[in-house]
Short mmCIF file of C-alpha atoms in Angstrom, two decimals:
data_model
loop_
_atom_site.label_atom_id
_atom_site.label_comp_id
_atom_site.label_asym_id
_atom_site.label_seq_id
_atom_site.Cartn_x
_atom_site.Cartn_y
_atom_site.Cartn_z
CA UNK C 18 5.17 19.63 -24.73
CA UNK C 19 6.50 16.27 -23.51
CA UNK C 20 9.14 16.10 -20.83
CA UNK C 21 12.30 15.82 -22.86
CA UNK C 22 15.25 16.39 -20.58
CA UNK C 23 16.26 14.63 -17.42
CA UNK C 24 16.24 17.99 -15.64
CA UNK C 25 12.64 18.64 -16.67
CA UNK C 26 11.56 15.19 -15.48
CA UNK C 27 13.33 15.71 -12.15
CA UNK C 28 11.75 19.14 -11.71
CA UNK C 29 8.21 17.90 -12.36
CA UNK C 30 8.81 14.73 -10.37
CA UNK C 31 9.65 16.90 -7.37
CA UNK C 32 6.24 18.59 -7.75
CA UNK C 33 4.51 15.18 -7.71
CA UNK C 34 6.63 14.16 -4.71
CA UNK C 35 5.31 17.12 -2.70
CA UNK C 36 1.78 17.38 -4.16
CA UNK C 37 0.57 14.00 -5.46
CA UNK C 38 -2.98 15.31 -5.64
CA UNK C 39 -2.14 18.96 -6.31
CA UNK C 40 -3.89 21.19 -8.78
CA UNK C 41 -1.42 20.44 -11.58
CA UNK C 42 -0.63 16.82 -10.66
CA UNK C 43 -2.72 15.17 -13.38
CA UNK C 44 -1.34 17.43 -16.12
CA UNK C 45 2.21 16.82 -14.92
CA UNK C 46 1.58 13.06 -14.70
CA UNK C 47 0.27 13.07 -18.28
CA UNK C 48 3.35 14.94 -19.48
CA UNK C 49 5.76 12.75 -17.54
CA UNK C 50 4.02 9.62 -18.84
CA UNK C 51 4.97 10.68 -22.37
CA UNK C 52 8.63 10.18 -21.44
CA UNK C 53 7.93 6.41 -21.43
CA UNK C 54 11.06 4.34 -21.00
CA UNK C 55 13.05 7.34 -19.78
CA UNK C 56 11.14 7.33 -16.48
CA UNK C 57 12.86 5.85 -13.45
CA UNK C 58 10.96 3.33 -11.30
CA UNK C 59 10.43 6.05 -8.65
CA UNK C 60 9.10 8.47 -11.29
CA UNK C 61 6.71 5.74 -12.42
CA UNK C 62 5.52 5.48 -8.81
CA UNK C 63 4.95 9.24 -8.65
CA UNK C 64 3.02 9.23 -11.93
CA UNK C 65 0.95 6.20 -10.87
CA UNK C 66 0.21 7.78 -7.49
CA UNK C 67 -0.95 11.00 -9.19
CA UNK C 68 -3.29 9.02 -11.46
CA UNK C 69 -4.60 7.06 -8.45
CA UNK C 70 -5.23 10.30 -6.55
CA UNK C 71 -7.78 11.35 -9.18
CA UNK C 72 -9.92 8.37 -8.16
CA UNK C 73 -10.85 7.53 -11.75
CA UNK C 74 -7.61 6.94 -13.66
CA UNK C 75 -6.92 3.45 -12.31
CA UNK C 76 -5.93 1.94 -15.67
CA UNK C 77 -3.27 4.61 -16.14
CA UNK C 78 -2.19 4.20 -12.51
CA UNK C 79 -1.82 0.43 -13.01
CA UNK C 80 0.42 0.87 -16.06
CA UNK C 81 2.92 2.92 -14.07
CA UNK C 82 2.60 1.29 -10.64
CA UNK C 83 3.26 -2.16 -12.12
CA UNK C 84 6.63 -0.87 -13.37
CA UNK C 85 7.51 1.14 -10.26
CA UNK C 86 9.66 0.11 -7.32
CA UNK C 87 7.45 -2.52 -5.70
CA UNK C 88 8.58 -1.68 -2.14
CA UNK C 89 6.83 1.70 -2.36
CA UNK C 90 4.16 0.94 -4.97
CA UNK C 91 2.52 -2.29 -3.77
CA UNK C 92 -0.35 -0.83 -1.68
CA UNK C 93 -1.46 1.45 -4.52
CA UNK C 94 -0.84 -1.28 -7.09
CA UNK C 95 -3.19 -3.60 -5.17
CA UNK C 96 -5.77 -0.80 -4.92
CA UNK C 97 -5.56 -0.22 -8.69
CA UNK C 98 -5.96 -3.96 -9.32
CA UNK C 99 -9.02 -3.98 -7.02
CA UNK C 100 -10.57 -0.92 -8.66
CA UNK C 101 -10.14 -2.53 -12.11
CA UNK C 102 -11.86 -5.73 -10.96
CA UNK C 103 -8.75 -7.90 -10.60
CA UNK C 104 -9.38 -9.01 -7.02
CA UNK C 105 -7.27 -12.21 -7.14
CA UNK C 106 -4.29 -10.22 -8.44
CA UNK C 107 -4.81 -7.60 -5.73
CA UNK C 108 -4.88 -10.29 -3.02
CA UNK C 109 -1.72 -11.82 -4.50
CA UNK C 110 0.05 -8.46 -4.51
CA UNK C 111 -0.91 -7.84 -0.87
CA UNK C 112 0.10 -11.30 0.36
CA UNK C 113 3.42 -11.09 -1.48
CA UNK C 114 4.38 -7.67 -0.13
CA UNK C 115 2.77 -7.30 3.31
CA UNK C 116 5.56 -9.28 5.01
CA UNK C 117 8.02 -6.58 3.85
CA UNK C 118 5.90 -3.53 4.74
CA UNK C 119 8.25 -0.58 5.26
CA UNK C 120 6.27 0.88 8.18
CA UNK C 121 3.17 0.38 10.31
CA UNK C 122 1.03 2.67 8.13
CA UNK C 123 1.86 0.73 4.95
CA UNK C 124 1.07 -2.53 6.77
CA UNK C 125 -2.28 -1.17 8.04
CA UNK C 126 -3.23 -0.03 4.53
CA UNK C 127 -2.42 -3.46 3.16
CA UNK C 128 -4.26 -5.39 5.86
CA UNK C 129 -7.33 -3.16 5.60
CA UNK C 130 -7.43 -3.56 1.81
CA UNK C 131 -7.04 -7.32 2.22
CA UNK C 132 -10.05 -7.29 4.58
CA UNK C 133 -12.10 -5.52 1.91
CA UNK C 134 -11.10 -8.06 -0.75
CA UNK C 135 -11.55 -11.37 1.06
CA UNK C 136 -14.45 -13.18 2.74
CA UNK C 137 -13.96 -13.37 6.53
CA UNK C 138 -12.63 -16.95 6.62
CA UNK C 139 -10.11 -16.30 3.84
CA UNK C 140 -9.05 -13.05 5.53
CA UNK C 141 -8.52 -14.89 8.82
CA UNK C 142 -6.41 -17.53 7.05
CA UNK C 143 -4.36 -14.80 5.36
CA UNK C 144 -3.77 -13.07 8.70
CA UNK C 145 -2.72 -16.37 10.29
CA UNK C 146 -0.20 -16.89 7.48
CA UNK C 147 1.12 -13.34 7.94
CA UNK C 148 1.29 -13.75 11.74
CA UNK C 149 3.55 -16.77 11.23
CA UNK C 150 6.11 -14.62 9.39
CA UNK C 151 8.58 -12.20 10.91
CA UNK C 152 7.33 -8.83 9.68
CA UNK C 153 9.55 -5.77 10.15
CA UNK C 154 6.44 -3.59 10.59
CA UNK C 155 2.77 -4.17 11.24
CA UNK C 156 2.96 -7.50 13.06
CA UNK C 157 0.98 -6.03 15.97
CA UNK C 158 -1.83 -4.88 13.66
CA UNK C 159 -2.06 -8.33 12.07
CA UNK C 160 -2.32 -9.90 15.53
CA UNK C 161 -4.81 -7.24 16.67
CA UNK C 162 -7.08 -7.96 13.70
CA UNK C 163 -6.76 -11.71 14.39
CA UNK C 164 -7.78 -11.20 18.03
CA UNK C 165 -10.90 -9.38 16.86
CA UNK C 166 -11.77 -12.21 14.45
CA UNK C 167 -11.03 -15.10 16.82
CA UNK C 168 -12.52 -14.30 20.25
CA UNK C 169 -11.70 -17.69 21.84
CA UNK C 170 -7.98 -17.23 21.03
CA UNK C 171 -7.86 -13.45 21.50
CA UNK C 172 -5.81 -13.63 24.69
CA UNK C 173 -3.12 -15.62 22.87
CA UNK C 174 -2.89 -12.93 20.20
CA UNK C 175 -2.75 -10.16 22.80
CA UNK C 176 0.14 -11.91 24.55
CA UNK C 177 1.96 -12.18 21.22
CA UNK C 178 1.44 -8.43 20.67
CA UNK C 179 3.03 -7.71 24.04
CA UNK C 180 5.91 -10.10 23.33
CA UNK C 181 6.77 -8.82 19.85
CA UNK C 182 5.68 -5.22 19.94
CA UNK C 183 5.56 -4.03 23.55
CA UNK C 184 5.98 -0.39 22.57
CA UNK C 185 3.64 -0.56 19.57
CA UNK C 186 0.26 1.10 19.04
CA UNK C 187 -1.70 -1.97 20.13
CA UNK C 188 0.28 -3.00 23.23
CA UNK C 189 -1.55 -0.81 25.81
CA UNK C 190 -4.96 -2.24 24.88
CA UNK C 191 -3.54 -5.78 24.76
CA UNK C 192 -2.35 -5.76 28.35
CA UNK C 193 -5.67 -5.52 30.14
#
């Protein structure tokens, strides 16, 4: 039966919150998806994430992730776009949202996916553009990846890591 009431949707959404790839996640996602317009943006994220977790329901994931809260959905949205062969859209999603990454892990996911989508020179140019922006999270990882790509200027990037993110994950290795 479809998820009719708000209480039912909240109950099953809480399951997907805790177990996005759990035993019943796909069945629950299918049932929640039937609620259509009644889903909140966060519920759409949960449904899209459950579809993505299957590894083969990217079209369904894309439908929901594209209507979810972009602040939480963008890394998975870009992955769905990539998996469905829309590389330019995936790159656009990543470049638009990486500067607002909510934490270092989200930024690393985005940068690593960008590396998989772009040729080395384009990736380097994208990182340079990101490094020029004030990012609330992940700036050190962007600079770290740039240092690895641009050996002659690596020391400059390491100094920037120490200046912006002295207590970050990449500071200790940047100071030698």
